[in-house]
Short mmCIF file of C-alpha atoms and ligand atoms in Angstrom, two decimals:
data_model
loop_
_atom_site.label_atom_id
_atom_site.label_comp_id
_atom_site.label_asym_id
_atom_site.label_seq_id
_atom_site.Cartn_x
_atom_site.Cartn_y
_atom_site.Cartn_z
CA MET A 317 -147.73 106.62 -42.04
CA ASN A 318 -148.75 103.50 -43.93
CA ALA A 319 -151.44 103.87 -46.54
CA VAL A 320 -154.81 102.24 -45.84
CA LEU A 321 -155.24 101.87 -49.59
CA SER A 322 -152.34 101.80 -52.00
CA VAL A 323 -153.04 101.54 -55.72
CA SER A 324 -150.24 101.15 -58.23
CA ASP A 325 -150.21 100.93 -62.01
CA LEU A 326 -153.90 100.12 -62.08
CA SER A 327 -155.48 99.89 -65.52
CA LEU A 328 -158.92 98.85 -66.55
CA ARG A 329 -160.07 97.77 -69.99
CA PHE A 330 -163.49 96.88 -71.33
CA SER A 331 -164.11 94.81 -74.39
CA THR A 332 -167.00 96.23 -76.39
CA PRO A 333 -168.52 95.31 -79.76
CA ASP A 334 -166.44 98.16 -81.26
CA GLY A 335 -163.17 97.01 -79.76
CA GLU A 336 -161.36 97.48 -76.48
CA VAL A 337 -161.48 100.69 -74.45
CA GLU A 338 -159.23 101.71 -71.60
CA ALA A 339 -161.42 103.31 -68.93
CA VAL A 340 -158.61 103.71 -66.36
CA SER A 341 -154.98 104.04 -67.42
CA ASN A 342 -152.09 103.27 -65.17
CA VAL A 343 -153.09 105.16 -62.06
CA ASN A 344 -151.31 105.34 -58.71
CA LEU A 345 -152.74 106.56 -55.44
CA ASP A 346 -152.39 106.23 -51.67
CA ILE A 347 -154.97 107.05 -49.04
CA LYS A 348 -153.78 107.26 -45.45
CA LYS A 349 -155.69 106.82 -42.20
CA GLY A 350 -157.78 109.90 -41.42
CA GLU A 351 -157.24 111.32 -44.86
CA CYS A 352 -159.86 112.28 -47.43
CA LEU A 353 -158.87 112.00 -51.06
CA GLY A 354 -161.10 113.74 -53.60
CA VAL A 355 -161.37 112.21 -57.06
CA VAL A 356 -162.77 114.72 -59.54
CA GLY A 357 -163.43 114.79 -63.26
CA GLU A 358 -166.28 115.07 -65.72
CA SER A 359 -168.75 112.32 -66.49
CA GLY A 360 -167.11 109.25 -68.02
CA SER A 361 -163.60 110.06 -66.79
CA GLY A 362 -163.38 106.72 -64.96
CA LYS A 363 -163.94 107.79 -61.34
CA THR A 364 -166.55 105.19 -60.48
CA GLN A 365 -164.97 102.32 -62.42
CA LEU A 366 -161.65 102.89 -60.68
CA PHE A 367 -163.19 102.06 -57.30
CA ILE A 368 -165.74 99.53 -58.56
CA SER A 369 -162.92 97.52 -60.09
CA LEU A 370 -160.69 97.40 -57.06
CA MET A 371 -163.64 96.28 -54.96
CA GLY A 372 -164.05 93.28 -57.26
CA LEU A 373 -167.36 94.50 -58.68
CA LEU A 374 -166.21 94.87 -62.25
CA ALA A 375 -168.58 94.03 -65.13
CA ASP A 376 -167.95 90.76 -66.98
CA ASN A 377 -166.47 92.53 -69.99
CA GLY A 378 -163.88 94.34 -67.83
CA ARG A 379 -160.29 93.35 -67.22
CA ILE A 380 -158.11 94.84 -64.52
CA SER A 381 -154.34 94.93 -64.16
CA GLY A 382 -152.02 96.36 -61.56
CA SER A 383 -152.19 96.34 -57.80
CA ALA A 384 -154.54 97.65 -55.10
CA LYS A 385 -153.49 96.89 -51.54
CA PHE A 386 -155.80 97.40 -48.60
CA GLN A 387 -153.85 97.46 -45.32
CA GLY A 388 -151.07 95.68 -47.19
CA LYS A 389 -153.32 92.94 -48.63
CA GLU A 390 -153.70 92.62 -52.37
CA LEU A 391 -157.33 93.10 -53.43
CA ILE A 392 -156.84 92.34 -57.11
CA GLY A 393 -157.43 88.65 -57.62
CA MET A 394 -158.43 88.10 -53.97
CA PRO A 395 -160.87 85.17 -53.66
CA LEU A 396 -164.46 86.40 -53.49
CA ARG A 397 -165.06 84.92 -50.04
CA GLU A 398 -162.17 86.87 -48.58
CA LEU A 399 -163.15 90.02 -50.47
CA ASN A 400 -166.74 89.76 -49.21
CA LYS A 401 -165.44 89.77 -45.64
CA ILE A 402 -163.62 93.04 -46.24
CA ARG A 403 -166.40 94.62 -48.27
CA GLY A 404 -169.13 96.09 -46.12
CA ASP A 405 -167.00 95.72 -43.00
CA LYS A 406 -163.55 97.24 -43.37
CA ILE A 407 -164.33 98.93 -46.68
CA SER A 408 -167.71 100.53 -47.34
CA MET A 409 -168.89 101.96 -50.57
CA ILE A 410 -171.76 104.41 -50.86
CA PHE A 411 -173.22 105.36 -54.20
CA GLN A 412 -175.20 108.18 -55.75
CA ASP A 413 -178.19 105.93 -56.29
CA PRO A 414 -179.24 104.38 -52.97
CA MET A 415 -181.39 101.76 -54.67
CA THR A 416 -178.23 100.06 -55.92
CA SER A 417 -177.11 99.30 -52.37
CA LEU A 418 -180.38 98.80 -50.53
CA THR A 419 -182.36 95.61 -50.92
CA PRO A 420 -185.81 96.78 -52.10
CA HIS A 421 -187.93 94.04 -50.55
CA MET A 422 -186.36 94.02 -47.09
CA ARG A 423 -187.24 96.38 -44.24
CA VAL A 424 -184.47 98.87 -43.54
CA GLY A 425 -184.02 97.78 -39.93
CA LYS A 426 -183.58 94.18 -40.95
CA GLN A 427 -181.02 95.09 -43.63
CA MET A 428 -178.99 97.07 -41.16
CA ALA A 429 -179.19 94.43 -38.46
CA GLU A 430 -178.14 91.67 -40.86
CA VAL A 431 -174.94 93.51 -41.73
CA LEU A 432 -174.04 93.78 -38.06
CA ILE A 433 -174.98 90.21 -37.24
CA HIS A 434 -173.07 88.90 -40.24
CA HIS A 435 -169.93 91.04 -40.00
CA ARG A 436 -169.75 91.81 -36.31
CA GLY A 437 -171.42 88.77 -34.78
CA MET A 438 -173.82 91.01 -32.81
CA SER A 439 -176.98 89.72 -31.18
CA ALA A 440 -180.25 90.75 -32.85
CA SER A 441 -181.12 93.19 -30.05
CA ASP A 442 -177.65 94.82 -30.00
CA ALA A 443 -177.76 95.11 -33.79
CA ARG A 444 -181.13 96.85 -33.60
CA LYS A 445 -179.82 99.29 -30.99
CA ARG A 446 -176.79 100.07 -33.11
CA ALA A 447 -178.99 100.53 -36.20
CA LEU A 448 -181.12 103.02 -34.27
CA ASP A 449 -178.03 104.93 -33.09
CA ILE A 450 -176.66 105.20 -36.56
CA LEU A 451 -179.98 106.36 -38.03
CA ASP A 452 -179.97 109.06 -35.35
CA LEU A 453 -176.44 109.94 -36.34
CA VAL A 454 -177.48 110.57 -39.94
CA ARG A 455 -180.40 112.57 -38.56
CA ILE A 456 -183.27 110.39 -39.64
CA PRO A 457 -186.28 111.55 -37.62
CA GLU A 458 -188.45 108.94 -35.88
CA ALA A 459 -185.78 106.34 -36.44
CA GLU A 460 -187.63 103.70 -34.42
CA LYS A 461 -190.63 103.85 -36.77
CA ARG A 462 -188.44 103.94 -39.87
CA LEU A 463 -186.70 100.70 -39.04
CA SER A 464 -189.77 98.79 -40.14
CA MET A 465 -190.14 100.65 -43.45
CA PHE A 466 -189.04 99.50 -46.90
CA PRO A 467 -186.54 101.58 -48.92
CA HIS A 468 -189.20 102.81 -51.37
CA GLU A 469 -191.16 104.32 -48.51
CA PHE A 470 -188.39 106.88 -47.88
CA SER A 471 -187.97 110.15 -49.75
CA GLY A 472 -184.88 110.39 -51.98
CA GLY A 473 -182.91 112.41 -49.42
CA MET A 474 -183.88 110.09 -46.57
CA ARG A 475 -182.97 107.04 -48.63
CA GLN A 476 -179.56 108.57 -49.27
CA ARG A 477 -179.08 109.01 -45.53
CA VAL A 478 -180.12 105.42 -44.90
CA MET A 479 -177.51 104.28 -47.39
CA ILE A 480 -174.85 106.41 -45.72
CA ALA A 481 -175.94 104.94 -42.39
CA MET A 482 -175.48 101.47 -43.88
CA GLY A 483 -172.02 102.50 -45.04
CA LEU A 484 -171.06 103.67 -41.56
CA LEU A 485 -172.56 100.78 -39.62
CA CYS A 486 -169.35 98.82 -39.19
CA GLU A 487 -167.11 101.88 -38.79
CA PRO A 488 -165.11 101.08 -41.90
CA GLU A 489 -161.38 101.73 -42.22
CA LEU A 490 -162.01 103.00 -45.74
CA LEU A 491 -165.16 104.69 -46.97
CA ILE A 492 -165.57 105.07 -50.71
CA ALA A 493 -168.25 107.68 -51.30
CA ASP A 494 -169.26 108.01 -54.93
CA GLU A 495 -171.22 111.24 -55.48
CA PRO A 496 -172.89 110.70 -52.11
CA THR A 497 -174.73 114.00 -52.08
CA THR A 498 -175.37 114.82 -55.74
CA ALA A 499 -179.08 113.99 -55.63
CA LEU A 500 -179.73 116.00 -52.48
CA ASP A 501 -180.75 119.60 -51.92
CA VAL A 502 -178.07 121.98 -50.70
CA THR A 503 -179.01 121.92 -47.02
CA VAL A 504 -179.16 118.15 -46.78
CA GLN A 505 -175.97 117.95 -48.80
CA ALA A 506 -174.19 120.17 -46.27
CA GLN A 507 -175.47 118.02 -43.38
CA ILE A 508 -174.28 114.80 -45.00
CA LEU A 509 -170.87 116.28 -45.74
CA ASP A 510 -170.58 117.41 -42.11
CA LEU A 511 -171.41 113.91 -41.09
CA ILE A 512 -168.69 112.42 -43.26
CA SER A 513 -166.24 115.02 -41.99
CA ASP A 514 -167.06 114.15 -38.34
CA LEU A 515 -166.54 110.50 -39.13
CA LYS A 516 -163.13 111.23 -40.58
CA ASN A 517 -162.07 113.34 -37.61
CA GLU A 518 -163.51 111.11 -34.89
CA THR A 519 -162.72 107.64 -36.17
CA GLY A 520 -159.79 108.24 -38.53
CA THR A 521 -161.67 106.57 -41.37
CA ALA A 522 -159.85 107.06 -44.66
CA ILE A 523 -162.19 108.43 -47.32
CA ALA A 524 -162.17 108.40 -51.08
CA LEU A 525 -164.69 110.96 -52.22
CA VAL A 526 -165.68 110.71 -55.86
CA THR A 527 -167.39 113.79 -57.23
CA HIS A 528 -167.64 116.16 -60.17
CA ASP A 529 -168.29 118.97 -57.70
CA LEU A 530 -165.18 120.87 -56.64
CA GLY A 531 -167.19 122.67 -53.98
CA VAL A 532 -167.69 119.37 -52.17
CA VAL A 533 -163.99 118.62 -52.46
CA ALA A 534 -163.06 122.01 -50.98
CA GLY A 535 -165.14 121.35 -47.88
CA LEU A 536 -163.87 117.90 -47.09
CA CYS A 537 -160.73 116.72 -48.85
CA ASP A 538 -157.06 116.90 -47.93
CA ARG A 539 -155.76 115.83 -51.32
CA VAL A 540 -157.21 115.76 -54.81
CA VAL A 541 -156.70 113.76 -57.99
CA VAL A 542 -158.12 115.15 -61.23
CA MET A 543 -159.10 112.55 -63.82
CA TYR A 544 -159.54 113.00 -67.54
CA ALA A 545 -160.29 110.16 -69.96
CA GLY A 546 -159.15 107.54 -67.47
CA GLN A 547 -155.88 109.24 -66.60
CA PHE A 548 -154.75 111.26 -63.61
CA VAL A 549 -153.85 114.64 -65.07
CA GLU A 550 -153.09 116.47 -61.83
CA THR A 551 -152.67 115.42 -58.20
CA GLY A 552 -151.86 117.51 -55.18
CA ASP A 553 -152.98 118.76 -51.80
CA LEU A 554 -156.15 120.82 -51.65
CA ARG A 555 -154.29 124.13 -51.53
CA SER A 556 -152.14 123.49 -54.59
CA ILE A 557 -155.05 122.22 -56.66
CA PHE A 558 -157.27 125.18 -55.77
CA TYR A 559 -154.71 127.99 -55.65
CA GLU A 560 -151.89 126.81 -57.92
CA PRO A 561 -153.51 124.50 -60.47
CA GLN A 562 -150.98 123.57 -63.14
CA HIS A 563 -153.03 121.58 -65.64
CA PRO A 564 -155.30 123.42 -68.11
CA TYR A 565 -158.11 120.94 -67.39
CA THR A 566 -157.97 121.58 -63.62
CA ARG A 567 -157.96 125.31 -64.34
CA GLY A 568 -160.99 124.83 -66.60
CA LEU A 569 -162.85 122.90 -63.90
CA LEU A 570 -162.13 125.64 -61.36
CA GLN A 571 -163.24 128.40 -63.73
CA SER A 572 -166.50 126.59 -64.37
CA MET A 573 -167.23 126.25 -60.66
CA PRO A 574 -169.71 128.67 -59.03
CA ARG A 575 -168.20 130.44 -56.03
CA LEU A 576 -169.86 131.90 -52.97
CA ASP A 577 -167.97 135.16 -53.38
CA GLN A 578 -169.38 135.71 -56.86
CA ILE A 579 -172.90 137.05 -56.68
CA LYS A 580 -173.51 136.51 -60.39
CA ASP A 581 -172.34 133.63 -62.48
CA GLU A 582 -170.92 135.93 -65.15
CA ASN A 583 -167.34 134.88 -64.49
CA LEU A 584 -168.09 131.22 -65.01
CA ILE A 585 -166.44 129.79 -68.09
CA ALA A 586 -167.48 126.32 -69.16
CA ILE A 587 -164.78 124.05 -70.61
CA PRO A 588 -165.47 123.99 -74.36
CA GLY A 589 -166.35 120.73 -76.09
CA GLN A 590 -167.41 117.38 -74.69
CA PRO A 591 -165.64 114.77 -72.59
CA PRO A 592 -163.79 112.51 -75.03
CA ASN A 593 -165.12 109.29 -76.46
CA LEU A 594 -162.97 106.44 -75.13
CA GLN A 595 -163.48 104.58 -78.41
CA ASN A 596 -161.79 107.35 -80.26
CA LEU A 597 -159.08 108.99 -78.19
CA PRO A 598 -156.50 111.16 -79.94
CA ASP A 599 -152.82 110.27 -79.98
CA GLY A 600 -150.81 112.48 -77.67
CA CYS A 601 -152.55 114.44 -74.92
CA LYS A 602 -156.15 113.31 -74.43
CA PHE A 603 -157.20 116.87 -73.59
CA GLN A 604 -155.78 118.39 -76.80
CA GLU A 605 -159.12 118.98 -78.56
CA ARG A 606 -160.37 121.15 -75.71
CA CYS A 607 -157.16 122.77 -74.55
CA PRO A 608 -156.55 126.47 -75.24
CA TYR A 609 -152.78 125.87 -74.97
CA VAL A 610 -152.44 122.92 -77.35
CA HIS A 611 -149.18 122.95 -79.34
CA ASP A 612 -147.33 120.59 -81.68
CA MET A 613 -145.85 118.38 -79.02
CA CYS A 614 -149.31 117.71 -77.53
CA LEU A 615 -150.57 116.13 -80.74
CA ASP A 616 -148.38 113.05 -80.67
CA GLN A 617 -146.80 112.84 -77.21
CA ASP A 618 -149.01 111.80 -74.30
CA PRO A 619 -147.70 113.64 -71.21
CA THR A 620 -147.09 111.58 -68.06
CA LEU A 621 -147.44 112.81 -64.49
CA GLN A 622 -144.34 114.75 -63.45
CA PRO A 623 -143.61 116.46 -60.14
CA VAL A 624 -144.31 120.20 -59.98
CA GLU A 625 -143.21 120.40 -56.37
CA GLU A 626 -143.32 118.05 -53.37
CA GLY A 627 -146.69 116.24 -53.42
CA HIS A 628 -147.97 118.03 -56.52
CA MET A 629 -147.88 116.45 -60.00
CA LYS A 630 -149.21 117.32 -63.43
CA ALA A 631 -149.37 115.63 -66.83
CA CYS A 632 -148.95 118.48 -69.30
CA HIS A 633 -146.21 119.61 -71.68
CA LEU A 634 -146.51 123.25 -70.60
CA GLY A 635 -144.00 124.66 -68.13
CA GLY A 636 -146.91 125.57 -65.85
CA PHE A 637 -148.82 128.68 -64.76
CA ASP A 638 -147.67 131.52 -62.51
CA GLU A 639 -149.77 133.16 -59.81
CA HIS A 640 -151.38 135.49 -62.39
CA GLY A 641 -152.46 132.55 -64.52
CA GLU A 642 -149.81 133.29 -67.17
CA VAL A 643 -148.14 130.34 -68.86
CA VAL A 644 -144.56 129.78 -67.72
CA ALA A 645 -142.28 128.84 -70.59
N1 ATP B 417 -169.19 97.50 -68.72
C1 ATP B 417 -168.69 98.48 -69.46
N2 ATP B 417 -168.34 98.27 -70.76
C2 ATP B 417 -167.80 99.25 -71.51
N3 ATP B 417 -167.53 100.48 -71.05
C3 ATP B 417 -167.85 100.76 -69.78
C4 ATP B 417 -168.44 99.78 -68.91
N4 ATP B 417 -168.64 100.34 -67.69
C5 ATP B 417 -168.19 101.62 -67.80
N5 ATP B 417 -167.72 101.87 -69.03
C6 ATP B 417 -167.12 103.13 -69.51
O1 ATP B 417 -166.07 103.50 -68.65
C7 ATP B 417 -165.94 104.91 -68.62
C8 ATP B 417 -165.78 105.38 -67.22
O2 ATP B 417 -167.02 105.27 -66.56
P1 ATP B 417 -167.26 105.75 -65.06
O3 ATP B 417 -168.61 105.29 -64.68
O4 ATP B 417 -166.13 105.32 -64.22
O5 ATP B 417 -167.24 107.33 -65.22
P2 ATP B 417 -167.44 108.43 -64.08
O6 ATP B 417 -166.23 109.30 -64.10
O7 ATP B 417 -167.80 107.78 -62.81
O8 ATP B 417 -168.66 109.26 -64.67
P3 ATP B 417 -169.94 109.92 -63.90
O9 ATP B 417 -169.45 111.26 -63.37
O10 ATP B 417 -170.94 110.10 -64.99
O11 ATP B 417 -170.39 108.99 -62.83
C9 ATP B 417 -167.15 105.47 -69.35
O12 ATP B 417 -166.75 105.88 -70.62
C10 ATP B 417 -168.09 104.31 -69.43
O13 ATP B 417 -168.88 104.37 -70.58
S1 SF4 B 418 -150.22 118.65 -72.89
FE1 SF4 B 418 -150.82 120.21 -74.37
S2 SF4 B 418 -152.95 119.78 -74.92
FE2 SF4 B 418 -152.45 118.61 -73.07
S3 SF4 B 418 -153.14 119.91 -71.42
FE3 SF4 B 418 -150.97 120.38 -71.72
S4 SF4 B 418 -150.93 122.08 -73.18
FE4 SF4 B 418 -152.99 121.22 -73.24
MG1 MG B 419 -169.47 107.80 -61.61
#
């Protein structure tokens, strides 16, 4: 099946007063129709910038190279007018902070209707009906009344739902959801994730789900990429990442994740140290300062992604891990 989004050799650099930093290094990914790809990694690993940049929303000091094709069309370097037509219609992006995507001084109903009138050519009354339906879909009570409210009049959780509703309005082919539920309490989070899952199953929308929460990934994603310091360090289907992780960083993330079957958190082991400073990355493997398995080769040779088995890749000099978690020579 053809990929809805196909990214190859994408890199992203920022110029800063202290020199240039590479926030995303040479990444490749495909997302197919009806598929959900989870992008995980600690804060600063480049998850958000990866998607921001291919949507043409990069900061002025950023520079992108490589290719990102949406339904076969190159997004990198696409004229803004053309990109604007795709953005918000065929590709939707929802963020952790709803205030970044909602216009503060415009009533919610009007904002939603304008999207539909602009992108879909709907009449004002059809657009209003559709806005109501979609607010119902994201389980906003008293939707009719809420249409005439301003974003700041909603609670945080409600505002998040409104933003998700905005993202779903045009039934996008690709939904990029960046930490869509992080600010919400657990119950609302579960409802929103159900909603995204229904959307995927019912409409075949391809989803890129950016999160630091592996629990969210487990519930929704088919495939996972693990990012560290702007690089993909492991990629695979959900099962291989959760049950046969081959990169020490992925293993660290899994060990630091609370699980429902553990009553106490005593088995949780946090990854030692801090995410690396992009200004000051080591030669060799970027994870070396935090890796319990670091050895000579890691200090000066940066590992590249290599196949472990069909559809599963890792960037690490170790032979891998067996089912007991022992290192394979
Ligand atoms: N305009 C900019 N100039 C310089 N560096 C930037 C700029 N924008 C982002 N960065 C850097 O790029 C890196 C990647 O940031 P990004 O926001 O993609 O991380 P993230 O993985 O989404 O983190 P989080 O989980 O905290 O959202 C960070 O180190 C960040 O400081
Ligand atoms: S390459 Fe070396 S330092 Fe990097 S993750 Fe593998 S063992 Fe650890
Ligand atoms: Mg982010």
